[in-house]
PDB file of C-alpha atoms in Angstrom:
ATOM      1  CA  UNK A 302     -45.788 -32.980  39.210  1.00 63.00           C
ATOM      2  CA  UNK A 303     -49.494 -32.270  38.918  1.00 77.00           C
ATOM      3  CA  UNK A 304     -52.293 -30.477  40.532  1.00 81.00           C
ATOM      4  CA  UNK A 305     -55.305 -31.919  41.854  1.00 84.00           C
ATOM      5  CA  UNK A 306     -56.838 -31.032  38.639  1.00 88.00           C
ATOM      6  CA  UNK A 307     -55.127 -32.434  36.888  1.00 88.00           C
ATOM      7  CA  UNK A 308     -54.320 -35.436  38.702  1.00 89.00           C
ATOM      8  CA  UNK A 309     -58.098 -36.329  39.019  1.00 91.00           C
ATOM      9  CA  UNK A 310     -57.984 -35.378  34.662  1.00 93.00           C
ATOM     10  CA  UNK A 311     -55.473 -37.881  34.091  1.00 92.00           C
ATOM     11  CA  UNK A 312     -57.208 -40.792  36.510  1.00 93.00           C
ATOM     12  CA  UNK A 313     -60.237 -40.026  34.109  1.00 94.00           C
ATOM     13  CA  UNK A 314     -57.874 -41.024  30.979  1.00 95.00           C
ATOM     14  CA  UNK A 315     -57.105 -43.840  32.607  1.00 95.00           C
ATOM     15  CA  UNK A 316     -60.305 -44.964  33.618  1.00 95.00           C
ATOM     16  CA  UNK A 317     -61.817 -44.230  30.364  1.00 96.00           C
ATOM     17  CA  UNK A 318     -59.596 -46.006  28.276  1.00 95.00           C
ATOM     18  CA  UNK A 319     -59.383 -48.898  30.731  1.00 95.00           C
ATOM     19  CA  UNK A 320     -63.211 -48.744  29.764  1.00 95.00           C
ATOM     20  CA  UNK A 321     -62.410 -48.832  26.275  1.00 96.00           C
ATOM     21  CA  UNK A 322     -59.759 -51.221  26.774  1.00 95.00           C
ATOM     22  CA  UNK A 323     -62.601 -53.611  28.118  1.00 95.00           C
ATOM     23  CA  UNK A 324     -65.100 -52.862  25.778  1.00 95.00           C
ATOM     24  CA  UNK A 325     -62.791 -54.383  22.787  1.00 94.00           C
ATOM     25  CA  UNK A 326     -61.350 -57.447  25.250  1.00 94.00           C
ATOM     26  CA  UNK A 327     -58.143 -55.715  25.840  1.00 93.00           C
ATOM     27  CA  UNK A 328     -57.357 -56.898  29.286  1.00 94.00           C
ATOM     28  CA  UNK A 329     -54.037 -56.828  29.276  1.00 95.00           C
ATOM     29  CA  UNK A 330     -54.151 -52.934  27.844  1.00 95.00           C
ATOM     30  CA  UNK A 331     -57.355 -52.556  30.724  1.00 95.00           C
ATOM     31  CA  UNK A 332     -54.568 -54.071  33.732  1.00 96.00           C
ATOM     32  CA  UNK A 333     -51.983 -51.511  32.667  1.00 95.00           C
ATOM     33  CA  UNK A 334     -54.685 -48.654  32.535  1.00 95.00           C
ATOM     34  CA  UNK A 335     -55.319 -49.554  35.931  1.00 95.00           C
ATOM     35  CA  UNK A 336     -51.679 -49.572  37.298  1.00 96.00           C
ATOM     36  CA  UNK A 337     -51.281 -46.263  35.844  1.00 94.00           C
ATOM     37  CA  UNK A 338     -53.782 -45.086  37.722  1.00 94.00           C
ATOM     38  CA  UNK A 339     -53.316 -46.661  40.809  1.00 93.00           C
ATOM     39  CA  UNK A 340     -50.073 -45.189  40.028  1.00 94.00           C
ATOM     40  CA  UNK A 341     -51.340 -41.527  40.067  1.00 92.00           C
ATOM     41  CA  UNK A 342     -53.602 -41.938  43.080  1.00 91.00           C
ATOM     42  CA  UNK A 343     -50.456 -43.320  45.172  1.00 92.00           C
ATOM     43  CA  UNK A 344     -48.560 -40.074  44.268  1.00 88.00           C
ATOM     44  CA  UNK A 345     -51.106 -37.878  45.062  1.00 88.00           C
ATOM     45  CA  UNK A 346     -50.939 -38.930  48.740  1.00 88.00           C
ATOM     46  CA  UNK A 347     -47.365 -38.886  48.925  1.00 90.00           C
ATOM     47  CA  UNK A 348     -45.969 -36.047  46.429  1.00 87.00           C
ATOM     48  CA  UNK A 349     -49.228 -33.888  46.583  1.00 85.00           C
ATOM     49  CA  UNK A 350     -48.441 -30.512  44.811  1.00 87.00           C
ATOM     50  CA  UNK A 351     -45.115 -30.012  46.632  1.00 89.00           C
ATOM     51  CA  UNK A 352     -43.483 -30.346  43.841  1.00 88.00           C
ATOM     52  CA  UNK A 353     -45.125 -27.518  41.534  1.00 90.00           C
ATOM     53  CA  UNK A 354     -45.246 -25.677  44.788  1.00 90.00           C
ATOM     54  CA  UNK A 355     -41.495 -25.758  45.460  1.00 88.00           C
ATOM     55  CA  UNK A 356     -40.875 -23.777  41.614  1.00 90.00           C
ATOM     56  CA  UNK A 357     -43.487 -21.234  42.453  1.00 91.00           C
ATOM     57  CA  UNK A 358     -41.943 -20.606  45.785  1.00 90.00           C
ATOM     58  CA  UNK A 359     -38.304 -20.701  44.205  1.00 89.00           C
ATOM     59  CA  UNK A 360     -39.549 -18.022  41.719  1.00 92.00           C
ATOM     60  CA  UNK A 361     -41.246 -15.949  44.807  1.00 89.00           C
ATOM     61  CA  UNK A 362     -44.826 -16.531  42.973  1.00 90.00           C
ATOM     62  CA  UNK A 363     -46.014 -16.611  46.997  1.00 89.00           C
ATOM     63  CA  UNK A 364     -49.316 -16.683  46.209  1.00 90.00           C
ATOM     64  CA  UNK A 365     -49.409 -19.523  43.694  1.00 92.00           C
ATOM     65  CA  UNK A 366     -47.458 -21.208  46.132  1.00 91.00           C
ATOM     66  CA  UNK A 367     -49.628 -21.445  48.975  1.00 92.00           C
ATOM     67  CA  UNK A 368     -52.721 -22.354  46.763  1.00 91.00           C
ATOM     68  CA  UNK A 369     -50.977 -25.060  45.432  1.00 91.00           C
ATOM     69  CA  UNK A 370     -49.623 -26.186  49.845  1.00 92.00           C
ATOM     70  CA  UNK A 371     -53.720 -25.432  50.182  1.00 91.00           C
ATOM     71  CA  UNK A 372     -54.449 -28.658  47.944  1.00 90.00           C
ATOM     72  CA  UNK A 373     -52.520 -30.961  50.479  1.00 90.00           C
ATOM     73  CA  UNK A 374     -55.046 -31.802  52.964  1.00 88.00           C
ATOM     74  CA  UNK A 375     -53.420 -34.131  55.144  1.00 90.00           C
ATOM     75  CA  UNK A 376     -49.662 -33.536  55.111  1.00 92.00           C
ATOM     76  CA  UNK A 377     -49.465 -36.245  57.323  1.00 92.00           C
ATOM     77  CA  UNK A 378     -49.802 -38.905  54.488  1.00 91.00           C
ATOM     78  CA  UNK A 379     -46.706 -37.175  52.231  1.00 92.00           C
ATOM     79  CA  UNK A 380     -43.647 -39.004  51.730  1.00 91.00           C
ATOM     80  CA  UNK A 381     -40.950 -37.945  54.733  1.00 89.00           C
ATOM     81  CA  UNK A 382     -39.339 -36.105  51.686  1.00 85.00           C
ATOM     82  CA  UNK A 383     -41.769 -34.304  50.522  1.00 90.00           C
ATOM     83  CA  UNK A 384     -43.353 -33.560  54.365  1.00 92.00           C
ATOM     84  CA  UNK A 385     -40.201 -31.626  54.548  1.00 91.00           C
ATOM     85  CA  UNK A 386     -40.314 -29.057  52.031  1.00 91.00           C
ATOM     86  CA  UNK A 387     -43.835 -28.861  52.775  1.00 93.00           C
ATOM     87  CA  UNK A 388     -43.703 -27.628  56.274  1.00 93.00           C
ATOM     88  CA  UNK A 389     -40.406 -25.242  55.167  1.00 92.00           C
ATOM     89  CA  UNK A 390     -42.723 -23.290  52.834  1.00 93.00           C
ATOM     90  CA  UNK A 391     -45.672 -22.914  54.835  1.00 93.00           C
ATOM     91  CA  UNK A 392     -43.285 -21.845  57.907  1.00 93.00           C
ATOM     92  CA  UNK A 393     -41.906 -19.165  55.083  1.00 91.00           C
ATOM     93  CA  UNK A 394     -45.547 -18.509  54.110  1.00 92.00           C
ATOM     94  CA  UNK A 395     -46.242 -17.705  57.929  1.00 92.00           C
ATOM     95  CA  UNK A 396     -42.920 -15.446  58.693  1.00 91.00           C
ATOM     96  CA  UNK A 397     -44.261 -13.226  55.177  1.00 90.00           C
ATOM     97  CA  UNK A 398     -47.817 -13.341  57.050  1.00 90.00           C
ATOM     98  CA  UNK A 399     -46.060 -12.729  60.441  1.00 89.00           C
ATOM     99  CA  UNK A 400     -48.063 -15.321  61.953  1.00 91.00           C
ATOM    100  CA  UNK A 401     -44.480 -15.841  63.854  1.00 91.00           C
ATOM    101  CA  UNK A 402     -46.401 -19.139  66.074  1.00 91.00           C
ATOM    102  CA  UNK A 403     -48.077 -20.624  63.155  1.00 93.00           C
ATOM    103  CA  UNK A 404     -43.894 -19.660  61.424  1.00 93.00           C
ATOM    104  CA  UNK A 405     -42.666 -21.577  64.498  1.00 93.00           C
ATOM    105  CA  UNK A 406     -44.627 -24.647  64.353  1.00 94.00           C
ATOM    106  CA  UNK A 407     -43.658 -25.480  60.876  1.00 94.00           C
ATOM    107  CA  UNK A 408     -40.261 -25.147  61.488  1.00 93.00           C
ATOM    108  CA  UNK A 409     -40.576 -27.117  64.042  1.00 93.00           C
ATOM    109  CA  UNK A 410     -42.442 -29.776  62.388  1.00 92.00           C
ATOM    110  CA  UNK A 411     -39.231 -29.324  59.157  1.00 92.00           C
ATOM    111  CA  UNK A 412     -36.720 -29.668  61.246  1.00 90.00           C
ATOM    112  CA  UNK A 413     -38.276 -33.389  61.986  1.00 91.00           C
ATOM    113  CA  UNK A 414     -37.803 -34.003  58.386  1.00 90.00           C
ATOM    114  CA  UNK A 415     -35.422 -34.391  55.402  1.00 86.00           C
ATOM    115  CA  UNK A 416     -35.384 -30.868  53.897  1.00 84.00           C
ATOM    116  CA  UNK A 417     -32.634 -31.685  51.208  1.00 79.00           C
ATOM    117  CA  UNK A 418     -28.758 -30.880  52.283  1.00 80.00           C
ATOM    118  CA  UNK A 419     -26.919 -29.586  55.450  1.00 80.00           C
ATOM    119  CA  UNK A 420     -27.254 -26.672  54.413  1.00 80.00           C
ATOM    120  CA  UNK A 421     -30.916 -26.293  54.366  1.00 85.00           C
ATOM    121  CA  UNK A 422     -31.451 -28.111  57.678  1.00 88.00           C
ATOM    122  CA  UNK A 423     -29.469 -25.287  59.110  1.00 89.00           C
ATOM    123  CA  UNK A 424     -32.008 -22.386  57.223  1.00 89.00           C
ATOM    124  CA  UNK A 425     -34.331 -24.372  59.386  1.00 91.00           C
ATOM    125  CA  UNK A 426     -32.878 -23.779  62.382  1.00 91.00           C
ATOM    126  CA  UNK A 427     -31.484 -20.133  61.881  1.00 92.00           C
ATOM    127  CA  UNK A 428     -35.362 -19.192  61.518  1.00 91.00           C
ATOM    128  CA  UNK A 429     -36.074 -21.068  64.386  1.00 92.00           C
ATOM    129  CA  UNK A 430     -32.976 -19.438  66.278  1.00 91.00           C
ATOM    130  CA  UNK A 431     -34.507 -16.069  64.787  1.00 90.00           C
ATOM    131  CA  UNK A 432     -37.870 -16.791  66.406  1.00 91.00           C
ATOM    132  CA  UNK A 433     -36.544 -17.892  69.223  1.00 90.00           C
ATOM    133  CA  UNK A 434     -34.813 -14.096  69.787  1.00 89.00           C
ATOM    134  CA  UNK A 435     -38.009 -12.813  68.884  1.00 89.00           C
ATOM    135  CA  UNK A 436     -39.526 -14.140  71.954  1.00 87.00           C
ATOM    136  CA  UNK A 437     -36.095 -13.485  74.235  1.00 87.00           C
ATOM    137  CA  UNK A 438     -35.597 -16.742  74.870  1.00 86.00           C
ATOM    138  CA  UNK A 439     -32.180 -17.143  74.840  1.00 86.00           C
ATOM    139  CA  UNK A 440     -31.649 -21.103  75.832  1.00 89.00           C
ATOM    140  CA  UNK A 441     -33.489 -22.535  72.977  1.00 90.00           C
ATOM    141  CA  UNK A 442     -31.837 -19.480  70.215  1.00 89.00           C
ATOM    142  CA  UNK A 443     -28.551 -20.719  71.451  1.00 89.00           C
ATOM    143  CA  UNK A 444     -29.595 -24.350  70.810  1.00 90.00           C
ATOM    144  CA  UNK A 445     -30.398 -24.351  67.719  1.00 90.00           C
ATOM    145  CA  UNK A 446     -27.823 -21.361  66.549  1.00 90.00           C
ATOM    146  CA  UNK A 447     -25.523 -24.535  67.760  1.00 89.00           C
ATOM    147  CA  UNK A 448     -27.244 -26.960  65.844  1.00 90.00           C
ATOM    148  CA  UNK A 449     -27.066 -24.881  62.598  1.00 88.00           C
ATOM    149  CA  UNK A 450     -23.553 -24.058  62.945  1.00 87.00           C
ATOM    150  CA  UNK A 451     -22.500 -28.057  62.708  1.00 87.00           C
ATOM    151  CA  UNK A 452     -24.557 -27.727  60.196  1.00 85.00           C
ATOM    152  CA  UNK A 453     -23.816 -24.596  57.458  1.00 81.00           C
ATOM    153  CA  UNK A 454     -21.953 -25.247  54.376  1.00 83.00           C
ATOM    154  CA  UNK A 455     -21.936 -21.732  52.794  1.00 85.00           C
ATOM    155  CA  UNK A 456     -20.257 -18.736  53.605  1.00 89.00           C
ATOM    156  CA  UNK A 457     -24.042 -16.924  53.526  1.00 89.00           C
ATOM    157  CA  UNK A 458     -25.347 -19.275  56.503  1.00 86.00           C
ATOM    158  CA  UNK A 459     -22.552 -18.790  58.470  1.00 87.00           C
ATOM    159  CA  UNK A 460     -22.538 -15.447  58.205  1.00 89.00           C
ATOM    160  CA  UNK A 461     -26.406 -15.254  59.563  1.00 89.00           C
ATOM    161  CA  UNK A 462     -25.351 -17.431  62.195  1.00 88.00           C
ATOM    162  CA  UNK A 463     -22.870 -15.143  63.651  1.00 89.00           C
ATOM    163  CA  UNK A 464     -25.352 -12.026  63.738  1.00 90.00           C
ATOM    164  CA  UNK A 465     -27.759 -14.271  65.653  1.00 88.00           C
ATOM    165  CA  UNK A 466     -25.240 -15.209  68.260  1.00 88.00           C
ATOM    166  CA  UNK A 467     -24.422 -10.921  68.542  1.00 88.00           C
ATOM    167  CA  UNK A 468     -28.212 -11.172  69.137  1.00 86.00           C
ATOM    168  CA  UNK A 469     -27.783 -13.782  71.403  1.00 85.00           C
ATOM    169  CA  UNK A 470     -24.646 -11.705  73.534  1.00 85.00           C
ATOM    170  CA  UNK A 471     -27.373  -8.507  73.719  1.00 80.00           C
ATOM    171  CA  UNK A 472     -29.898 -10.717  75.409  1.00 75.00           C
TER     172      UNK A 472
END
C-alpha cells in the first residue's frame, strides 16, 4: 500500500540495515533484511499503487488517482487482481477525459479480469454497452447489456440496464 517513493524508501531501510546487520555479523538479522526486501520489490510488480489509487478514486480525488495509475509502468506484470481494478479506473479516467476509444479499450481489457463481485463485472459491461450506443452499434450494446444483466445484483444496475436496452429499442 505504498508509492514508488516510498517503496524504493523502505528497500533503502532494508538494505541499510542489512548493511548494518553485516557489519556486526548478524546474518541471520542480514537474511531477514533481505527477504523483506525482496518482499517489497515482488509487490511492487504485482500490487503497484493500485491499491492507494483505488481510495483516491473511491473518494473522487481524480487527479491523485491517475498520478498514482501513472507510477504503474507495465500493467502487464500486476497480479490478475489488481490488473483489474487497474484498467476499470483508467477506463473511468478516459470516459471523465472523453477519450471514449482510449474509455473503450480499458474496459475491454477489465472485463478480461477479476474486478471484485458480479456486480462490478456488470459496471464493466454497462459502460461498455454505453459506448457501444455511442457509436450505434447495436449488436455488440445488446451483447454485453445481456452479459450484465446475468450479471447485476443491485436494484441500481438493473435499473441502468433497462435504460440502455430503451436505447437499444431507439436504435
Amino acid at each position: 500500500m505504498y508509492n514508488n517513493k516510498g517503496r524504493y524508501a523502505l528497500m533503502a531501510v532494508f538494505l541499510l540495515a542489512g548493511l548494518v546487520c553485516v557489519f556486526y555479523h548478524q546474518y541471520q538479522l542480514a537474511a531477514l533484511s533481505a527477504l523483506l526486501m525482496c518482499f517489497v520489490i515482488w509487490s511492487h510488480f504485482k500490487h503497484g499503487s493500485v491499491l492507494m489509487a483505488s481510495k483516491h478514486f473511491k473518494n473522487n480525488d481524480f487527479g491523485r488517482a491517475k498520478a498514482l495509475l501513472a507510477e504503474v509502468t507495465q500493467p502487464e506484470r500486476l497480479a490478475k487482481s489488481r490488473r483489474g481494478y487497474y484498467e476499470f479506473m483508467q477506463g473511468n479516467m478516459a470516459l471523465k477525459e472523453e477519450n471514449f476509444d482510449k474509455a473503450e479499450y480499458h474496459f475491454q481489457l477489465a472485463s478480461r479480469f477479476p474486478v471484485g463481485g458480479k456486480n462490478e463485472k456488470s459496471y464493466v459491461l454497462i459502460h461498455l454497452a454505453n459506448l457501444a450506443l455511442r457509436k450505434k452499434d447495436r449488436e455488440r450494446a445488446e451483447a454485453y447489456t445481456k452479459k450484465a444483466k446475468e450479471l447485476a445484483e443491485t436494484q441500481r444496475s438493473k435499473d441502468i440496464i433497462v435504460k440502455i436496452e430503451k436505447e437499444i429499442g431507439k436504435l
